[in-house]
Structure formats: structure tokens, C-alpha cells
Amino acid sequence: MQAASEQIKMNWNLQCHDAAEFLSGLSPESSKLILTDVPYGVTTEPFDVRLTYTEIKKVAREMKRVLTPDGGVFLFLNYKQLSDWERGLYSAGFRTFRTGVWLKSNGLNNAVPYPSNSIEHWIYTTRN
């Protein structure tokens, strides 16, 4: 057990906003991790509109600006978006990318409105 002086202080701030708008209001180097589930563009819901490449580049620049030097970005996304997000993140100065697939054991139970909800793709990158 850690001594009280050695305990890690957790400081979480969960937000649900337009990413570019929200990030533009944050101070530079103020976030250690950005975790987001970007719109997949697979439904007709107004919140589920895929970002254009221009919008992705804008969001990626803001992500880079607000991350601490040792910070990172973790994105869940549709497989059709992988290339645009990798290119957009690269254009913002991110250089190391890890990609993968999360295979959900109970994903088909909630397949509506996402037809392939048992598989979710992700990208992880760090500021430096």
C-alpha cells in the first residue's frame, strides 16, 4: 500500500462537445490524454456525421496544441476513417501511430444502429 504522500491524484474531466470547438478553448499543453469516439457516419442521426479531411486536420492541430509533451490521443473510429485520421494526425505533427481492433464479445447484442458493432478500430498516437 502506498503512503498517503505517494498516492496518485486522479484529475478527470469528461466532456461531450464538438471536438474542435472544445479543444480551441483549452490552454496549450493542458491535457495528458484525449480519448474520443469520433462519429462513424453510419446512421442518419444528426450527431453521426463523419468529419471531412479538412475538419480532421483542424481537430488534429488542436489535439497537438493542448497535449502535454508526454500526452497521447486515443481514437475509436470506423475502419473507413483510418487513412484520413492517420493523414490528418500526421499533418499536425504526430509521427508514431499504433492501430488496432477491439473485438467485443457482446457486440452483436447491441448491433443496432451500428451493423458491425462487435468490431471497433482504434488509433493511438503520442505528441512526441
Coordinates of N, CA and C in Angstrom, one line a residue:
M1 N 0.8 -1.2 0.0 CA 0.0 0.0 0.0 C 0.9 1.2 0.0
Q2 N 0.5 2.2 -0.8 CA 1.3 3.4 -0.9 C 1.0 4.4 0.3
A3 N 2.0 5.1 0.7 CA 1.8 6.1 1.7 C 1.0 7.2 1.2
A4 N 0.3 7.9 2.0 CA -0.6 9.0 1.6 C 0.1 10.0 0.6
S5 N 1.4 10.3 1.0 CA 2.1 11.3 0.1 C 2.5 10.7 -1.2
E6 N 2.4 9.4 -1.4 CA 2.8 8.8 -2.7 C 1.6 8.4 -3.5
Q7 N 0.4 8.6 -3.0 CA -0.8 8.3 -3.8 C -0.9 9.1 -5.0
I8 N -1.4 8.6 -6.1 CA -1.6 9.3 -7.3 C -2.9 10.0 -7.3
K9 N -2.9 11.3 -7.6 CA -4.1 12.1 -7.6 C -4.7 12.0 -9.0
M10 N -5.9 11.6 -9.1 CA -6.6 11.5 -10.4 C -7.4 12.8 -10.7
N11 N -7.3 13.3 -11.8 CA -8.0 14.5 -12.2 C -8.6 14.3 -13.5
W12 N -9.9 13.9 -13.5 CA -10.6 13.6 -14.8 C -11.6 14.7 -15.1
N13 N -11.7 14.9 -16.4 CA -12.7 15.9 -16.8 C -13.3 15.4 -18.1
L14 N -14.5 14.8 -18.0 CA -15.2 14.1 -19.1 C -16.1 15.2 -19.7
Q15 N -16.0 15.3 -21.1 CA -16.7 16.4 -21.8 C -17.4 15.7 -23.0
C16 N -18.5 16.3 -23.4 CA -19.2 15.9 -24.6 C -19.5 17.1 -25.4
H17 N -18.7 17.4 -26.4 CA -18.8 18.7 -27.2 C -18.4 18.4 -28.6
D18 N -18.5 19.4 -29.4 CA -17.9 19.5 -30.7 C -16.4 19.6 -30.4
A19 N -15.6 18.6 -30.9 CA -14.2 18.5 -30.6 C -13.4 19.7 -30.9
A20 N -13.5 20.2 -32.1 CA -12.6 21.4 -32.5 C -13.0 22.6 -31.6
E21 N -14.3 22.8 -31.4 CA -14.7 24.0 -30.6 C -14.2 23.8 -29.2
F22 N -14.4 22.7 -28.6 CA -14.0 22.4 -27.2 C -12.5 22.6 -27.0
L23 N -11.7 21.9 -27.9 CA -10.3 21.9 -27.8 C -9.7 23.3 -28.0
S24 N -10.3 24.2 -28.8 CA -9.8 25.5 -29.1 C -9.9 26.4 -27.8
G25 N -10.8 26.0 -26.8 CA -10.9 26.8 -25.6 C -10.0 26.3 -24.5
L26 N -9.2 25.2 -24.8 CA -8.3 24.7 -23.7 C -6.9 25.4 -23.9
S27 N -6.2 25.5 -22.8 CA -4.9 26.1 -22.8 C -3.9 25.1 -23.4
P28 N -2.8 25.6 -24.0 CA -1.8 24.8 -24.6 C -1.2 23.9 -23.5
E29 N -0.9 22.6 -23.9 CA -0.2 21.6 -23.1 C -1.0 21.4 -21.8
S30 N -2.3 21.4 -21.8 CA -3.1 21.2 -20.6 C -3.8 19.9 -20.5
S31 N -3.6 19.0 -21.4 CA -4.2 17.7 -21.4 C -3.2 16.5 -21.6
K32 N -3.3 15.5 -20.7 CA -2.4 14.4 -20.8 C -2.9 13.3 -21.8
L33 N -4.3 13.2 -21.9 CA -4.9 12.2 -22.7 C -6.1 12.8 -23.3
I34 N -6.3 12.5 -24.6 CA -7.5 12.8 -25.3 C -8.1 11.5 -25.8
L35 N -9.2 11.1 -25.3 CA -9.9 9.9 -25.7 C -11.2 10.2 -26.4
T36 N -11.4 9.8 -27.6 CA -12.6 10.2 -28.3 C -13.1 9.1 -29.2
D37 N -14.4 9.0 -29.4 CA -15.1 8.1 -30.2 C -15.7 9.0 -31.3
V38 N -15.0 9.1 -32.4 CA -15.5 10.1 -33.5 C -16.7 9.5 -34.2
P39 N -17.5 10.4 -34.7 CA -18.7 10.0 -35.5 C -18.3 9.0 -36.6
Y40 N -19.1 7.9 -36.7 CA -18.8 6.9 -37.7 C -19.4 7.2 -39.0
G41 N -20.5 7.9 -39.0 CA -21.2 8.2 -40.3 C -22.0 7.0 -40.8
V42 N -22.5 6.2 -40.0 CA -23.2 5.0 -40.5 C -24.7 5.1 -40.2
T43 N -25.2 6.1 -39.5 CA -26.6 6.3 -39.3 C -27.1 7.6 -39.9
T44 N -28.4 7.9 -39.7 CA -28.9 9.2 -40.2 C -29.1 10.1 -39.0
E45 N -28.6 9.8 -37.9 CA -28.6 10.7 -36.7 C -27.8 11.9 -36.9
P46 N -28.3 13.1 -36.5 CA -27.5 14.3 -36.8 C -26.1 14.4 -36.1
F47 N -25.9 13.6 -35.0 CA -24.6 13.6 -34.3 C -23.7 12.7 -35.0
D48 N -24.1 11.9 -36.0 CA -23.3 10.8 -36.5 C -22.9 11.2 -38.0
V49 N -22.3 12.4 -38.1 CA -21.8 12.8 -39.5 C -20.3 12.7 -39.4
R50 N -19.7 11.9 -40.4 CA -18.3 11.8 -40.4 C -17.6 13.2 -40.7
L51 N -16.5 13.4 -40.1 CA -15.7 14.6 -40.3 C -15.1 14.5 -41.7
T52 N -15.0 15.7 -42.3 CA -14.2 15.8 -43.6 C -12.7 15.8 -43.2
Y53 N -11.9 15.6 -44.3 CA -10.5 15.6 -44.0 C -10.0 16.9 -43.5
T54 N -10.6 18.0 -44.0 CA -10.3 19.4 -43.6 C -10.6 19.5 -42.1
E55 N -11.8 19.0 -41.7 CA -12.2 19.1 -40.2 C -11.2 18.2 -39.4
I56 N -10.9 17.1 -39.9 CA -9.9 16.2 -39.2 C -8.6 16.9 -38.9
K57 N -8.1 17.5 -39.9 CA -6.8 18.3 -39.8 C -6.9 19.4 -38.7
K58 N -8.1 20.1 -38.7 CA -8.3 21.1 -37.7 C -8.3 20.5 -36.3
V59 N -9.0 19.5 -36.1 CA -9.1 18.8 -34.8 C -7.7 18.3 -34.4
A60 N -7.0 17.7 -35.3 CA -5.7 17.1 -35.0 C -4.7 18.2 -34.6
R61 N -4.8 19.4 -35.2 CA -3.9 20.5 -34.8 C -4.2 20.9 -33.4
E62 N -5.5 21.0 -33.1 CA -5.9 21.4 -31.7 C -5.5 20.3 -30.7
M63 N -5.6 19.1 -31.1 CA -5.2 18.0 -30.2 C -3.7 18.1 -29.9
K64 N -2.9 18.4 -30.9 CA -1.4 18.5 -30.7 C -1.1 19.7 -29.8
R65 N -1.9 20.8 -30.0 CA -1.6 22.0 -29.2 C -1.9 21.8 -27.7
V66 N -3.0 21.1 -27.4 CA -3.4 21.0 -26.0 C -2.7 19.9 -25.2
L67 N -2.1 18.9 -25.9 CA -1.4 17.8 -25.2 C -0.2 18.3 -24.5
T68 N 0.1 17.6 -23.4 CA 1.3 17.8 -22.7 C 2.4 17.1 -23.5
P69 N 3.7 17.4 -23.3 CA 4.7 16.8 -24.1 C 4.7 15.3 -24.0
D70 N 4.2 14.7 -22.9 CA 4.1 13.2 -22.8 C 2.7 12.7 -23.0
G71 N 1.8 13.6 -23.6 CA 0.4 13.2 -23.7 C 0.2 12.4 -25.0
G72 N -1.0 11.8 -25.0 CA -1.4 11.0 -26.2 C -2.9 11.1 -26.6
V73 N -3.2 10.6 -27.7 CA -4.5 10.6 -28.3 C -4.9 9.2 -28.6
F74 N -6.1 8.8 -28.1 CA -6.7 7.5 -28.4 C -8.1 7.7 -29.1
L75 N -8.2 7.3 -30.3 CA -9.4 7.5 -31.1 C -10.1 6.1 -31.4
F76 N -11.4 6.0 -31.2 CA -12.2 4.9 -31.7 C -12.8 5.4 -33.0
L77 N -12.8 4.6 -34.1 CA -13.3 5.1 -35.3 C -13.7 3.9 -36.2
N78 N -14.4 4.3 -37.3 CA -14.8 3.4 -38.3 C -13.6 3.0 -39.2
Y79 N -13.5 1.8 -39.6 CA -12.3 1.4 -40.4 C -12.1 2.2 -41.7
K80 N -13.2 2.8 -42.2 CA -13.1 3.6 -43.4 C -12.5 5.0 -43.1
Q81 N -12.3 5.3 -41.9 CA -11.7 6.6 -41.5 C -10.3 6.5 -41.1
L82 N -9.7 5.3 -41.0 CA -8.3 5.1 -40.6 C -7.3 6.0 -41.4
S83 N -7.4 5.9 -42.7 CA -6.5 6.6 -43.5 C -6.6 8.1 -43.4
D84 N -7.8 8.7 -43.4 CA -8.0 10.1 -43.2 C -7.4 10.6 -41.8
W85 N -7.7 9.8 -40.8 CA -7.2 10.2 -39.5 C -5.7 10.1 -39.4
E86 N -5.1 9.1 -39.9 CA -3.7 9.0 -39.9 C -3.0 10.1 -40.6
R87 N -3.6 10.4 -41.8 CA -3.0 11.6 -42.6 C -3.2 12.9 -41.9
G88 N -4.4 13.1 -41.3 CA -4.7 14.3 -40.5 C -3.8 14.5 -39.3
L89 N -3.6 13.4 -38.6 CA -2.7 13.5 -37.4 C -1.3 13.7 -37.8
Y90 N -0.9 13.1 -38.9 CA 0.5 13.3 -39.4 C 0.7 14.8 -39.8
S91 N -0.3 15.3 -40.5 CA -0.2 16.7 -40.9 C -0.1 17.7 -39.7
A92 N -0.6 17.3 -38.6 CA -0.5 18.1 -37.3 C 0.8 17.9 -36.6
G93 N 1.6 16.9 -37.0 CA 2.9 16.7 -36.4 C 3.1 15.4 -35.6
F94 N 2.0 14.6 -35.5 CA 2.1 13.3 -34.9 C 2.9 12.4 -35.8
R95 N 3.7 11.6 -35.2 CA 4.6 10.7 -36.1 C 4.5 9.2 -35.8
T96 N 4.1 8.8 -34.6 CA 4.1 7.4 -34.2 C 2.6 7.0 -34.0
F97 N 2.2 6.0 -34.8 CA 0.8 5.6 -34.8 C 0.8 4.1 -34.4
R98 N -0.1 3.7 -33.5 CA -0.5 2.4 -33.3 C -1.9 2.2 -33.6
T99 N -2.3 1.2 -34.4 CA -3.6 0.9 -34.7 C -4.0 -0.5 -34.3
G100 N -5.3 -0.7 -34.1 CA -5.7 -2.0 -33.6 C -7.2 -2.1 -33.7
V101 N -7.7 -3.3 -33.3 CA -9.1 -3.6 -33.4 C -9.5 -4.1 -32.0
W102 N -10.6 -3.6 -31.6 CA -11.2 -4.1 -30.3 C -12.3 -5.0 -30.7
L103 N -12.2 -6.3 -30.4 CA -13.2 -7.3 -30.7 C -14.1 -7.5 -29.5
K104 N -15.3 -7.0 -29.5 CA -16.2 -7.0 -28.4 C -16.9 -8.3 -28.3
S105 N -16.9 -9.0 -27.2 CA -17.5 -10.3 -27.1 C -19.0 -10.2 -27.1
N106 N -19.6 -9.1 -26.7 CA -21.0 -9.0 -26.7 C -21.5 -7.9 -27.7
G107 N -20.7 -7.6 -28.6 CA -21.1 -6.5 -29.6 C -22.3 -6.7 -30.4
L108 N -22.6 -8.0 -30.8 CA -23.7 -8.2 -31.6 C -25.0 -8.0 -30.9
N109 N -25.0 -8.0 -29.5 CA -26.2 -7.8 -28.7 C -26.7 -6.4 -29.0
N110 N -25.9 -5.5 -29.3 CA -26.2 -4.1 -29.5 C -25.9 -3.6 -30.9
A111 N -26.2 -4.4 -31.9 CA -25.7 -4.1 -33.3 C -26.5 -3.0 -33.9
V112 N -27.6 -2.6 -33.4 CA -28.4 -1.5 -34.0 C -28.1 -0.2 -33.3
P113 N -27.7 0.9 -33.9 CA -27.8 1.1 -35.3 C -26.5 0.8 -36.0
Y114 N -25.5 0.3 -35.3 CA -24.2 0.0 -35.9 C -24.1 -1.4 -36.3
P115 N -24.2 -1.7 -37.6 CA -24.3 -3.1 -38.0 C -23.1 -4.0 -37.7
S116 N -21.9 -3.5 -37.5 CA -20.7 -4.3 -37.2 C -20.2 -3.9 -35.9
N117 N -21.1 -3.7 -34.9 CA -20.7 -3.2 -33.6 C -19.8 -4.1 -32.8
S118 N -19.5 -5.3 -33.2 CA -18.7 -6.2 -32.5 C -17.2 -5.9 -32.7
I119 N -16.9 -5.1 -33.7 CA -15.5 -4.7 -34.0 C -15.4 -3.2 -34.0
E120 N -14.4 -2.7 -33.3 CA -14.2 -1.3 -33.2 C -12.7 -1.0 -33.5
H121 N -12.4 -0.2 -34.4 CA -11.0 0.1 -34.7 C -10.5 1.3 -33.9
W122 N -9.2 1.4 -33.7 CA -8.7 2.5 -32.9 C -7.3 2.9 -33.4
I123 N -6.9 4.1 -33.1 CA -5.6 4.7 -33.3 C -5.1 5.3 -32.0
Y124 N -3.8 5.0 -31.7 CA -3.2 5.7 -30.6 C -1.9 6.4 -31.1
T125 N -1.8 7.6 -30.6 CA -0.5 8.3 -31.0 C -0.1 9.2 -29.8
T126 N 1.1 9.6 -29.8 CA 1.6 10.5 -28.7 C 2.1 11.8 -29.3
R127 N 2.2 12.8 -28.5 CA 2.6 14.1 -29.0 C 4.0 14.1 -29.5
N128 N 4.9 13.5 -28.8 CA 6.3 13.4 -29.2 C 6.7 12.0 -29.6

